[in-house]
Short mmCIF file of C-alpha atoms in Angstrom, two decimals:
data_model
loop_
_atom_site.label_atom_id
_atom_site.label_comp_id
_atom_site.label_asym_id
_atom_site.label_seq_id
_atom_site.Cartn_x
_atom_site.Cartn_y
_atom_site.Cartn_z
CA MET A 336 -27.73 14.51 25.98
CA THR A 337 -23.98 13.95 26.20
CA ARG A 338 -22.80 10.51 25.13
CA ALA A 339 -21.25 8.37 27.84
CA ARG A 340 -17.50 8.83 28.03
CA SER A 341 -16.77 5.16 27.34
CA LEU A 342 -18.45 5.41 23.95
CA SER A 343 -17.12 8.79 22.83
CA GLY A 344 -15.09 8.65 19.65
CA THR A 345 -16.48 5.32 18.49
CA ILE A 346 -17.49 4.82 14.87
CA PRO A 347 -20.63 2.65 14.87
CA SER A 348 -20.67 2.16 11.09
CA MET A 349 -17.25 0.50 11.31
CA GLU A 350 -18.58 -1.92 13.90
CA THR A 351 -21.23 -3.47 11.71
CA SER A 352 -21.28 -7.24 11.75
CA HIS A 353 -19.16 -9.16 9.28
CA ASP A 354 -18.58 -12.88 8.97
CA GLU A 355 -15.63 -12.88 11.35
CA LEU A 356 -13.61 -16.07 11.49
CA LYS A 357 -13.17 -16.95 15.16
CA ASP A 358 -12.69 -20.71 15.19
CA ASN A 359 -11.53 -23.67 13.10
CA THR A 360 -9.64 -21.67 10.51
CA ILE A 361 -6.72 -22.68 8.32
CA ILE A 362 -4.62 -19.96 6.65
CA VAL A 363 -2.93 -21.38 3.56
CA VAL A 364 0.02 -19.29 2.41
CA LEU A 365 0.86 -20.00 -1.23
CA GLY A 366 4.39 -19.04 -2.22
CA ALA A 367 5.50 -19.81 1.32
CA SER A 368 9.06 -20.81 0.42
CA GLY A 369 9.77 -17.31 -0.90
CA ASP A 370 10.98 -18.81 -4.19
CA LEU A 371 8.71 -16.69 -6.37
CA ALA A 372 7.81 -14.09 -3.79
CA LYS A 373 11.36 -12.71 -3.77
CA LYS A 374 10.64 -11.27 -7.21
CA LYS A 375 8.04 -8.92 -5.75
CA ALA A 376 7.27 -8.54 -2.04
CA SER A 377 8.93 -11.30 -0.09
CA LEU A 378 6.32 -13.16 1.85
CA ILE A 379 8.89 -14.34 4.37
CA ILE A 380 9.75 -10.72 5.19
CA SER A 381 6.20 -9.38 5.48
CA THR A 382 3.33 -11.87 5.62
CA LEU A 383 4.61 -14.58 7.93
CA PRO A 384 5.97 -12.10 10.52
CA ALA A 385 2.59 -10.34 10.36
CA LEU A 386 0.80 -13.62 11.08
CA PHE A 387 3.14 -14.16 14.02
CA GLY A 388 2.42 -10.65 15.28
CA LEU A 389 -1.32 -11.35 15.25
CA PHE A 390 -0.78 -14.74 16.88
CA ARG A 391 1.37 -13.26 19.64
CA GLN A 392 -1.29 -10.63 20.41
CA GLY A 393 -4.12 -13.17 20.40
CA PHE A 394 -5.86 -11.91 17.26
CA LEU A 395 -5.82 -15.11 15.20
CA PRO A 396 -8.81 -17.47 15.43
CA ARG A 397 -8.83 -20.13 18.11
CA ASP A 398 -7.17 -23.38 16.98
CA VAL A 399 -5.80 -21.62 13.89
CA LYS A 400 -3.41 -23.56 11.69
CA ILE A 401 -1.03 -22.14 9.09
CA VAL A 402 -0.11 -24.20 6.05
CA GLY A 403 2.65 -23.13 3.69
CA TYR A 404 2.46 -24.25 0.07
CA ALA A 405 5.07 -23.77 -2.66
CA ARG A 406 6.96 -25.63 -5.37
CA THR A 407 10.15 -25.92 -3.33
CA LYS A 408 10.67 -29.31 -1.72
CA MET A 409 11.84 -28.97 1.87
CA ASP A 410 11.27 -30.61 5.22
CA LEU A 411 9.29 -29.05 8.05
CA GLU A 412 12.41 -27.94 9.90
CA GLU A 413 13.63 -25.96 6.89
CA PHE A 414 10.21 -24.37 6.43
CA HIS A 415 10.10 -23.33 10.09
CA LYS A 416 13.58 -21.86 9.74
CA ARG A 417 12.51 -19.77 6.73
CA ALA A 418 9.14 -18.84 8.20
CA THR A 419 10.62 -17.41 11.38
CA SER A 420 13.87 -15.98 9.99
CA TYR A 421 12.51 -12.41 9.98
CA ILE A 422 10.64 -12.59 13.28
CA LYS A 423 12.51 -10.29 15.63
CA ASN A 424 13.56 -11.15 19.18
CA PRO A 425 16.64 -8.94 19.65
CA ASP A 426 16.70 -9.23 23.45
CA ASN A 427 16.17 -13.00 23.44
CA ASP A 428 12.99 -12.57 25.44
CA PRO A 429 11.95 -16.04 26.67
CA ASP A 430 8.26 -15.20 26.29
CA VAL A 431 8.79 -14.25 22.63
CA ALA A 432 10.89 -17.36 22.10
CA ALA A 433 8.09 -19.48 23.53
CA LYS A 434 5.57 -17.83 21.21
CA ILE A 435 7.83 -18.46 18.23
CA GLN A 436 7.94 -22.14 19.14
CA GLN A 437 4.13 -22.25 19.46
CA PHE A 438 3.90 -20.54 16.06
CA LYS A 439 6.11 -23.24 14.59
CA ASP A 440 3.96 -25.93 16.19
CA LEU A 441 0.82 -24.72 14.42
CA SER A 442 2.55 -24.34 11.04
CA THR A 443 3.03 -27.09 8.45
CA TYR A 444 4.22 -27.24 4.87
CA VAL A 445 3.17 -28.94 1.64
CA SER A 446 5.08 -28.80 -1.64
CA GLY A 447 3.44 -29.01 -5.04
CA SER A 448 3.06 -27.37 -8.41
CA TYR A 449 0.87 -24.36 -9.12
CA ASP A 450 -0.84 -25.73 -12.23
CA GLU A 451 -1.64 -29.39 -11.57
CA GLY A 452 -4.92 -30.42 -10.00
CA GLU A 453 -3.36 -33.51 -8.45
CA ALA A 454 -1.01 -31.35 -6.40
CA PHE A 455 -3.97 -29.41 -5.01
CA ASP A 456 -5.77 -32.65 -4.20
CA ASN A 457 -2.75 -33.47 -2.06
CA LEU A 458 -2.99 -30.05 -0.40
CA ASN A 459 -6.71 -30.57 0.22
CA LYS A 460 -6.03 -33.95 1.87
CA HIS A 461 -3.56 -32.26 4.21
CA LEU A 462 -6.19 -29.63 5.10
CA GLU A 463 -8.84 -32.27 5.71
CA ASP A 464 -6.48 -34.17 8.02
CA ILE A 465 -6.12 -31.00 10.11
CA GLU A 466 -9.86 -30.29 10.07
CA ALA A 467 -10.67 -33.83 11.18
CA LYS A 468 -9.28 -32.90 14.59
CA TYR A 469 -11.62 -29.93 15.00
CA GLN A 470 -14.52 -30.52 17.36
CA SER A 471 -17.17 -28.86 15.19
CA LYS A 472 -17.93 -29.63 11.54
CA GLU A 473 -17.74 -26.01 10.40
CA CYS A 474 -14.31 -25.17 8.97
CA ASN A 475 -12.94 -22.01 7.35
CA ARG A 476 -10.13 -21.58 4.87
CA ILE A 477 -8.21 -18.46 3.87
CA PHE A 478 -5.89 -18.72 0.87
CA TYR A 479 -3.16 -16.09 0.72
CA LEU A 480 -1.58 -15.77 -2.74
CA ALA A 481 1.88 -14.21 -2.47
CA LEU A 482 2.61 -15.13 -6.06
CA PRO A 483 3.43 -13.47 -9.40
CA PRO A 484 0.45 -12.76 -11.67
CA SER A 485 1.61 -15.44 -14.12
CA VAL A 486 0.24 -18.09 -11.75
CA PHE A 487 -2.70 -16.19 -10.20
CA VAL A 488 -5.34 -17.69 -12.45
CA PRO A 489 -4.23 -21.37 -12.43
CA VAL A 490 -3.80 -21.26 -8.65
CA ALA A 491 -7.17 -19.57 -8.11
CA LYS A 492 -8.80 -22.13 -10.42
CA ASN A 493 -7.19 -25.11 -8.70
CA LEU A 494 -8.02 -23.82 -5.24
CA LYS A 495 -11.68 -23.43 -6.21
CA GLU A 496 -11.90 -26.84 -7.88
CA HIS A 497 -9.86 -28.87 -5.40
CA CYS A 498 -9.61 -27.05 -2.04
CA TYR A 499 -12.90 -25.15 -1.70
CA ILE A 500 -15.12 -25.99 1.28
CA THR A 501 -18.72 -26.64 0.26
CA ARG A 502 -20.08 -28.23 3.44
CA GLY A 503 -20.49 -25.10 5.55
CA GLY A 504 -17.77 -22.71 6.57
CA ILE A 505 -16.24 -19.78 4.71
CA ASN A 506 -13.64 -19.56 1.95
CA ARG A 507 -11.63 -16.40 1.26
CA ILE A 508 -8.79 -15.60 -1.10
CA ILE A 509 -6.25 -12.81 -0.54
CA VAL A 510 -4.46 -11.71 -3.70
CA GLU A 511 -1.15 -9.87 -3.64
CA LYS A 512 -0.28 -7.26 -6.24
CA PRO A 513 0.39 -6.63 -9.11
CA PHE A 514 -3.01 -6.53 -10.77
CA GLY A 515 -1.86 -6.30 -14.38
CA LYS A 516 0.44 -4.04 -16.41
CA ASP A 517 -2.20 -1.85 -18.07
CA LEU A 518 -5.96 -1.55 -18.43
CA GLU A 519 -6.35 -4.48 -20.81
CA SER A 520 -4.17 -6.92 -18.84
CA ALA A 521 -5.82 -5.88 -15.56
CA ARG A 522 -9.27 -6.54 -16.99
CA ASP A 523 -8.15 -9.93 -18.27
CA LEU A 524 -6.72 -10.87 -14.89
CA LEU A 525 -9.65 -9.60 -12.85
CA GLY A 526 -12.14 -11.25 -15.20
CA SER A 527 -10.34 -14.58 -14.98
CA LEU A 528 -10.26 -14.50 -11.18
CA LYS A 529 -13.96 -13.62 -10.99
CA GLN A 530 -14.79 -16.82 -12.88
CA TYR A 531 -13.82 -18.74 -9.76
CA TRP A 532 -14.08 -16.38 -6.78
CA THR A 533 -16.81 -13.87 -5.97
CA GLU A 534 -16.09 -10.26 -5.11
CA ASP A 535 -17.19 -10.92 -1.52
CA GLU A 536 -14.68 -13.78 -1.22
CA THR A 537 -11.81 -11.81 -2.78
CA PHE A 538 -9.49 -9.49 -0.83
CA ARG A 539 -7.01 -7.62 -3.07
CA ILE A 540 -4.33 -6.59 -0.67
CA ASP A 541 -2.65 -3.20 -1.06
CA HIS A 542 -0.43 -2.95 1.97
CA TYR A 543 -0.42 0.84 1.99
CA LEU A 544 -4.10 0.86 2.88
CA GLY A 545 -3.06 -0.80 6.14
CA LYS A 546 -0.64 1.99 7.06
CA GLU A 547 -1.64 3.79 10.25
CA MET A 548 -1.48 7.29 8.76
CA VAL A 549 -3.38 6.30 5.61
CA LYS A 550 -6.16 4.83 7.76
CA ASN A 551 -6.02 7.99 9.88
CA LEU A 552 -6.83 10.19 6.86
CA LEU A 553 -10.52 9.33 7.11
CA VAL A 554 -10.70 10.39 10.75
CA LEU A 555 -8.62 13.52 10.20
CA ARG A 556 -10.90 14.62 7.38
CA PHE A 557 -14.34 13.75 8.64
CA ALA A 558 -14.02 14.02 12.43
CA ASN A 559 -12.68 17.59 12.44
CA VAL A 560 -14.85 20.53 11.42
CA ALA A 561 -11.77 22.76 11.18
CA MET A 562 -10.30 20.47 8.53
CA GLY A 563 -13.47 20.15 6.51
CA ALA A 564 -14.04 23.90 6.26
CA ALA A 565 -10.80 24.45 4.31
CA TRP A 566 -10.75 21.19 2.36
CA ASP A 567 -11.47 22.41 -1.18
CA LYS A 568 -10.32 24.57 -4.08
CA ASN A 569 -11.25 27.79 -2.28
CA SER A 570 -8.51 27.32 0.31
CA ILE A 571 -6.03 24.82 -1.17
CA SER A 572 -3.50 25.85 -3.82
CA ASN A 573 -1.83 22.51 -4.53
CA VAL A 574 -1.20 19.05 -3.09
CA GLN A 575 1.96 16.96 -3.32
CA ILE A 576 2.11 13.25 -2.50
CA THR A 577 5.74 12.15 -2.32
CA PHE A 578 7.50 8.80 -2.13
CA LYS A 579 11.30 8.73 -1.83
CA GLU A 580 13.68 5.78 -1.63
CA PRO A 581 17.36 6.33 -0.75
CA PHE A 582 18.58 3.27 -2.66
CA GLY A 583 18.69 2.08 -6.25
CA THR A 584 17.67 -1.17 -7.87
CA GLU A 585 20.33 -3.15 -5.96
CA GLY A 586 20.99 -5.73 -8.67
CA ARG A 587 17.29 -6.16 -9.50
CA GLY A 588 17.28 -3.62 -12.29
CA GLY A 589 16.30 -6.14 -14.95
CA TYR A 590 13.02 -6.82 -13.19
CA PHE A 591 12.45 -3.14 -12.43
CA ASP A 592 13.22 -2.20 -16.04
CA GLU A 593 10.22 -4.21 -17.21
CA PHE A 594 7.77 -2.19 -15.12
CA GLY A 595 9.29 1.20 -14.31
CA MET A 596 8.65 3.72 -11.56
CA ILE A 597 5.03 4.57 -12.30
CA ARG A 598 3.84 0.98 -12.05
CA ASP A 599 6.24 0.37 -9.17
CA VAL A 600 4.87 3.11 -6.96
CA LEU A 601 2.40 5.58 -8.48
CA GLN A 602 0.04 2.94 -9.78
CA ASN A 603 0.33 -0.73 -9.05
CA ARG A 604 3.62 -2.52 -8.54
CA LYS A 605 5.47 -3.71 -5.51
CA SER A 606 8.91 -2.30 -4.94
CA THR A 607 11.87 -4.29 -6.17
CA SER A 608 14.22 -2.93 -3.58
CA SER A 609 16.45 -4.96 -1.30
CA PRO A 610 14.72 -7.06 1.40
CA SER A 611 16.22 -5.10 4.28
CA LEU A 612 14.49 -1.95 3.05
CA ARG A 613 11.27 -3.55 1.88
CA ARG A 614 9.11 -1.85 4.47
CA ILE A 615 9.96 1.55 3.05
CA GLY A 616 9.57 0.51 -0.55
CA SER A 617 6.77 -2.02 -0.99
CA PHE A 618 3.74 -0.44 -2.61
CA GLY A 619 0.86 -1.20 -4.87
CA THR A 620 -1.84 1.31 -6.07
CA ASP A 621 -0.20 3.36 -3.36
CA LEU A 622 -0.07 7.07 -4.06
CA LEU A 623 -3.31 6.90 -6.01
CA GLN A 624 -4.94 5.20 -3.01
CA VAL A 625 -3.74 8.01 -0.77
CA LEU A 626 -5.06 10.58 -3.25
CA SER A 627 -8.51 8.97 -3.42
CA ILE A 628 -8.92 8.94 0.37
CA LEU A 629 -7.62 12.50 0.54
CA THR A 630 -10.13 13.82 -2.01
CA MET A 631 -13.26 11.65 -1.77
CA GLU A 632 -16.54 13.11 -0.55
CA ARG A 633 -17.90 12.29 2.89
CA PRO A 634 -19.30 8.74 2.75
CA VAL A 635 -22.74 7.87 4.06
CA SER A 636 -21.00 5.73 6.66
CA PHE A 637 -17.61 4.18 7.31
CA SER A 638 -18.78 0.77 6.13
CA ALA A 639 -16.65 -0.85 3.45
CA GLU A 640 -18.88 -0.32 0.44
CA ASP A 641 -19.74 3.28 1.31
CA ILE A 642 -16.06 4.20 1.55
CA ARG A 643 -15.14 2.37 -1.65
CA ASP A 644 -18.09 3.90 -3.52
CA GLU A 645 -16.78 7.40 -2.77
CA LYS A 646 -13.23 6.48 -3.75
CA VAL A 647 -14.42 5.23 -7.12
CA LYS A 648 -16.53 8.36 -7.66
CA VAL A 649 -13.58 10.72 -7.21
CA LEU A 650 -11.24 8.57 -9.33
CA ARG A 651 -13.76 8.68 -12.17
CA CYS A 652 -13.39 12.49 -12.16
CA ILE A 653 -9.68 12.23 -13.03
CA PRO A 654 -8.85 12.23 -16.76
CA PRO A 655 -5.90 10.26 -18.18
CA ILE A 656 -2.52 11.83 -17.40
CA GLU A 657 -1.10 14.18 -20.03
CA ARG A 658 2.49 13.94 -21.22
CA SER A 659 2.92 17.66 -20.57
CA ASP A 660 2.06 17.04 -16.90
CA THR A 661 4.86 14.48 -16.48
CA LEU A 662 8.54 14.67 -15.58
CA LEU A 663 10.73 11.56 -15.81
CA GLY A 664 14.22 10.95 -14.45
CA GLN A 665 16.90 8.27 -14.23
CA TYR A 666 19.69 8.25 -11.63
CA VAL A 667 23.36 8.25 -12.58
CA ALA A 668 26.49 7.40 -10.61
CA ALA A 669 27.37 9.83 -7.81
CA ASN A 670 28.61 9.85 -4.24
CA GLY A 671 30.37 6.52 -4.73
CA LYS A 672 27.15 4.80 -5.82
CA PRO A 673 26.54 3.22 -9.25
CA GLY A 674 24.05 4.60 -11.74
CA TYR A 675 21.00 2.74 -12.98
CA LEU A 676 22.73 1.77 -16.25
CA ASP A 677 25.69 0.45 -14.24
CA ASP A 678 23.47 -2.36 -12.94
CA ALA A 679 24.52 -5.44 -14.91
CA THR A 680 20.91 -6.67 -15.02
CA VAL A 681 19.68 -3.50 -16.78
CA PRO A 682 19.62 -3.47 -20.62
CA PRO A 683 22.27 -1.13 -22.09
CA GLN A 684 20.93 2.29 -23.10
CA SER A 685 17.70 1.70 -21.16
CA VAL A 686 15.47 4.77 -20.88
CA CYS A 687 13.35 3.31 -18.09
CA PRO A 688 12.57 6.06 -15.57
CA THR A 689 13.60 5.61 -11.94
CA TYR A 690 11.90 8.89 -11.04
CA ALA A 691 8.46 10.13 -12.03
CA ALA A 692 6.50 13.25 -11.18
CA THR A 693 3.05 13.61 -12.66
CA THR A 694 0.14 15.95 -12.07
CA LEU A 695 -3.47 14.82 -11.82
CA TRP A 696 -6.58 16.99 -12.05
CA ILE A 697 -9.96 16.27 -10.50
CA HIS A 698 -12.89 17.68 -12.44
CA ASN A 699 -15.55 18.09 -9.78
CA PRO A 700 -16.93 21.09 -7.85
CA ARG A 701 -14.66 20.56 -4.83
CA TRP A 702 -11.32 20.20 -6.60
CA GLU A 703 -11.58 21.84 -10.03
CA GLY A 704 -8.29 23.58 -10.80
CA VAL A 705 -6.26 22.15 -7.89
CA PRO A 706 -3.14 20.27 -9.09
CA PHE A 707 -2.31 16.99 -7.35
CA ILE A 708 1.38 16.27 -7.91
CA LEU A 709 2.52 12.68 -7.39
CA LYS A 710 6.30 12.22 -7.06
CA ALA A 711 8.21 8.99 -6.67
CA GLY A 712 11.84 8.07 -7.12
CA LYS A 713 14.71 5.76 -6.31
CA ALA A 714 18.27 6.64 -5.25
CA LEU A 715 17.19 9.92 -3.66
CA ASN A 716 18.48 11.79 -0.63
CA GLU A 717 16.17 10.27 1.99
CA ALA A 718 13.45 7.75 2.73
CA LYS A 719 10.10 9.47 3.06
CA VAL A 720 6.42 9.19 2.21
CA GLU A 721 4.30 12.24 2.88
CA VAL A 722 1.31 14.32 1.83
CA ARG A 723 1.91 18.09 1.65
CA ILE A 724 -1.19 20.27 1.31
CA GLN A 725 -0.29 23.88 0.57
CA PHE A 726 -2.99 26.49 1.16
CA LYS A 727 -3.45 29.70 -0.79
CA ASP A 728 -1.89 33.06 0.06
CA VAL A 729 -3.54 35.24 2.68
CA THR A 730 -5.21 38.41 1.42
CA GLN A 731 -2.56 41.03 0.62
CA GLY A 732 -2.41 44.46 2.24
CA ILE A 733 -1.29 43.74 5.80
CA PHE A 734 1.61 41.30 5.44
CA LYS A 735 4.54 41.19 3.06
CA ASP A 736 6.10 37.93 1.85
CA ILE A 737 4.29 35.86 4.45
CA ALA A 738 4.64 32.07 4.24
CA ARG A 739 1.73 29.93 3.15
CA ASN A 740 0.05 27.53 5.55
CA GLU A 741 0.82 23.86 4.93
CA LEU A 742 -0.63 20.68 6.35
CA VAL A 743 1.89 17.85 6.20
CA ILE A 744 0.95 14.24 6.85
CA ARG A 745 4.06 12.06 7.15
CA ILE A 746 3.10 8.47 6.43
CA GLN A 747 6.58 7.08 7.07
CA PRO A 748 9.03 7.01 8.66
CA SER A 749 8.14 8.49 12.06
CA GLU A 750 4.39 9.03 11.53
CA ALA A 751 3.31 12.62 12.12
CA VAL A 752 0.80 15.33 11.28
CA TYR A 753 1.95 18.92 11.47
CA LEU A 754 0.47 22.26 10.47
CA LYS A 755 2.72 25.06 9.29
CA LEU A 756 1.23 28.41 10.30
CA ASN A 757 2.38 31.95 11.03
CA ALA A 758 2.76 33.40 14.50
CA LYS A 759 4.13 36.59 16.05
CA THR A 760 7.81 36.58 16.97
CA PRO A 761 8.09 36.57 20.77
CA GLY A 762 9.35 39.85 22.18
CA LEU A 763 8.96 43.54 21.53
CA TYR A 764 9.05 43.35 17.74
CA THR A 765 5.91 42.57 15.74
CA ARG A 766 6.84 40.22 12.96
CA ALA A 767 5.14 37.10 11.62
CA ILE A 768 7.29 34.00 11.37
CA PRO A 769 6.39 30.48 10.23
CA THR A 770 6.15 27.83 12.93
CA GLU A 771 4.59 24.39 13.37
CA MET A 772 1.91 22.67 15.40
CA ASP A 773 3.42 19.20 15.53
CA LEU A 774 1.73 15.87 16.28
CA THR A 775 4.51 13.31 16.04
CA TYR A 776 3.14 9.93 17.00
CA LYS A 777 6.17 8.51 18.82
CA ARG A 778 6.20 11.57 21.12
CA ARG A 779 2.44 11.89 21.65
CA PHE A 780 1.42 8.24 21.83
CA THR A 781 4.35 6.84 23.78
CA GLU A 782 2.49 3.78 25.04
CA SER A 783 0.87 2.82 21.74
CA LYS A 784 2.25 0.26 19.31
CA ILE A 785 1.56 1.07 15.69
CA PRO A 786 0.77 -2.22 13.93
CA GLU A 787 2.48 -3.34 10.77
CA ALA A 788 0.33 -2.78 7.68
CA TYR A 789 0.10 -6.50 6.90
CA GLU A 790 -1.07 -7.24 10.45
CA ALA A 791 -3.92 -4.76 10.09
CA LEU A 792 -4.97 -6.03 6.66
CA ILE A 793 -4.83 -9.75 7.49
CA LEU A 794 -6.93 -9.03 10.58
CA ASP A 795 -9.43 -7.17 8.38
CA ALA A 796 -9.64 -10.19 6.06
CA LEU A 797 -10.27 -12.48 9.03
CA LYS A 798 -13.08 -10.13 10.08
CA GLY A 799 -14.50 -10.03 6.55
CA ASP A 800 -14.05 -6.25 6.39
CA HIS A 801 -13.31 -5.04 2.82
CA SER A 802 -12.82 -1.37 3.80
CA ASN A 803 -9.07 -1.40 3.25
CA PHE A 804 -8.98 -3.64 0.19
CA VAL A 805 -9.20 -2.63 -3.44
CA ARG A 806 -12.47 -3.25 -5.30
CA HIS A 807 -12.47 -4.40 -8.94
CA ASP A 808 -14.04 -1.22 -10.35
CA GLU A 809 -11.55 0.88 -8.40
CA LEU A 810 -8.68 -0.91 -10.14
CA ASP A 811 -10.35 -0.49 -13.51
CA VAL A 812 -10.69 3.28 -13.23
CA ALA A 813 -7.15 3.60 -11.82
CA TRP A 814 -5.73 1.84 -14.87
CA LYS A 815 -7.71 4.18 -17.15
CA ILE A 816 -5.87 7.12 -15.59
CA PHE A 817 -2.38 5.68 -16.02
CA THR A 818 -2.48 3.43 -19.09
CA PRO A 819 -1.98 6.15 -21.78
CA ILE A 820 1.12 7.56 -20.07
CA LEU A 821 2.46 4.05 -19.47
CA HIS A 822 2.06 3.16 -23.14
CA TRP A 823 3.96 6.34 -24.05
CA ILE A 824 6.80 5.46 -21.66
CA ASP A 825 6.84 1.87 -22.97
CA GLY A 826 7.13 3.10 -26.57
CA LEU A 827 3.71 1.74 -27.55
CA ASP A 828 2.46 5.19 -28.55
CA GLY A 829 5.28 7.00 -30.35
CA GLN A 830 8.94 7.29 -29.47
CA ARG A 831 9.92 6.51 -25.88
CA PRO A 832 10.74 9.63 -23.83
CA ARG A 833 14.29 10.07 -22.54
CA PRO A 834 14.37 10.73 -18.80
CA SER A 835 16.40 13.55 -17.28
CA GLN A 836 19.47 12.44 -15.37
CA TYR A 837 19.91 13.06 -11.66
CA PRO A 838 22.79 12.13 -9.30
CA TYR A 839 22.41 9.21 -6.91
CA GLY A 840 21.57 10.67 -3.48
CA SER A 841 20.08 13.93 -4.78
CA ARG A 842 16.54 15.32 -4.54
CA GLY A 843 15.82 14.19 -8.10
CA PRO A 844 16.06 15.85 -11.53
CA LYS A 845 17.09 19.50 -11.43
CA GLU A 846 13.88 20.32 -13.32
CA ILE A 847 11.68 19.25 -10.37
CA ASP A 848 11.66 22.68 -8.68
CA ALA A 849 10.43 24.41 -11.84
CA PHE A 850 7.95 21.56 -12.38
CA VAL A 851 6.17 22.00 -9.03
CA GLU A 852 6.38 25.79 -9.21
CA LYS A 853 4.57 25.61 -12.55
CA TYR A 854 1.57 24.26 -10.63
CA GLY A 855 1.61 27.02 -8.01
CA TYR A 856 3.80 25.56 -5.29
CA LYS A 857 5.70 28.22 -3.34
CA ARG A 858 8.71 27.19 -1.30
CA ALA A 859 8.89 29.10 1.97
CA ALA A 860 11.81 31.50 2.31
CA GLU A 861 14.26 30.64 5.08
CA ALA A 862 13.37 32.52 8.22
#
């Protein structure tokens, strides 16, 4: 029997009940002044505007209150000015202006240290004063840590010991990246946090998992028989996952130099790019997250643990990266732009890579022998994040020099999915030419608003849905893949490699074409 139209396309396993916070909830944003957050992903640029976006659309709990907490001493007016400085109202819409004022009215600020229990007692008193005005006794608290890892543990400890609700209600903690610098430091950090907060209470936010096209990967893969039939080593030659930034370190090279491109994008770090371009550049286990969703087996359901179980399974099939499967680069001055070493904050003679391409292999029956090439770089020719799946050649004998099929998933900017295929040239001549079936979101879904990643993830945390958050064992296996190559780049395992130079504004090191061709990629000839 045909399902009723109103229910078609629903995903029941994603609608399972969670402990959704609907009333009497306080969201405490730690690092709310942006004093420390500027060193990684500025909270003022991303988190607070996301909270406003949810508030404006009516997705925050009833009677919600937002409390900022940081070391900086400032009055409420100054906090409101900072908190709303990146909320956009270009047309001076009076309705938006009214919502901004309402958002200010529900937001307060407390200053205090990150390592003294007394300061958190003061924060707790402020929270209790707010909760005293709630009509019911049940109260919920969400603690959002937009802080460097150096204060993760003391803050988590103090929140648990001084601000944790024990008389009914729900406590949750959202932790921003990074989650360590290598396997050992990640385990230390995760272990310390687990002393105070359970896995169910902890939401490790990786903003790329909130991206519309990343979330769409699950539906594209498992809701389309045509996709599934060709989704393996028998049909796919190679896969490239690419992240490109068109700007350099912008005076933050000293910070970037400590972590490098692989931690910054391929594995775990946030981008250190300028605030105005943060949306293009802020990542955390990003490309590896995309790879795991792209390659995991079909889950039993779309519930959080079933999805994360399959992601961990496929990541465990990936061995540590080999040096021979890695290409490193560093940009130099060109096109009127300074080179990486021209940044006064960068140590002289630094060999820190600003570009990295590395190939991963998945040893399981579906993907054995298929290279997955991850590429990321700064100061390149464009801003782009995409997945490019290149299929194998058609059987020879009929066609000559025919282009390969490619499925391209553009994550940003301008979200799109397009399939490169071959078709007959219109007219009297019979010739196959490459063309595209193009699903560009802004043209197809003209009435839809694509939410910001942080909006989607904060809403998930309010719902208690862990699907798009990183589980502890997922982080552990991810660090196992990258730690050996990171230690080599850091000079902890032999001499540090010297990256190839590439001009600011180029496609990357000149060796990149030969690198991807080595793994079977064939660039289509110009038609």
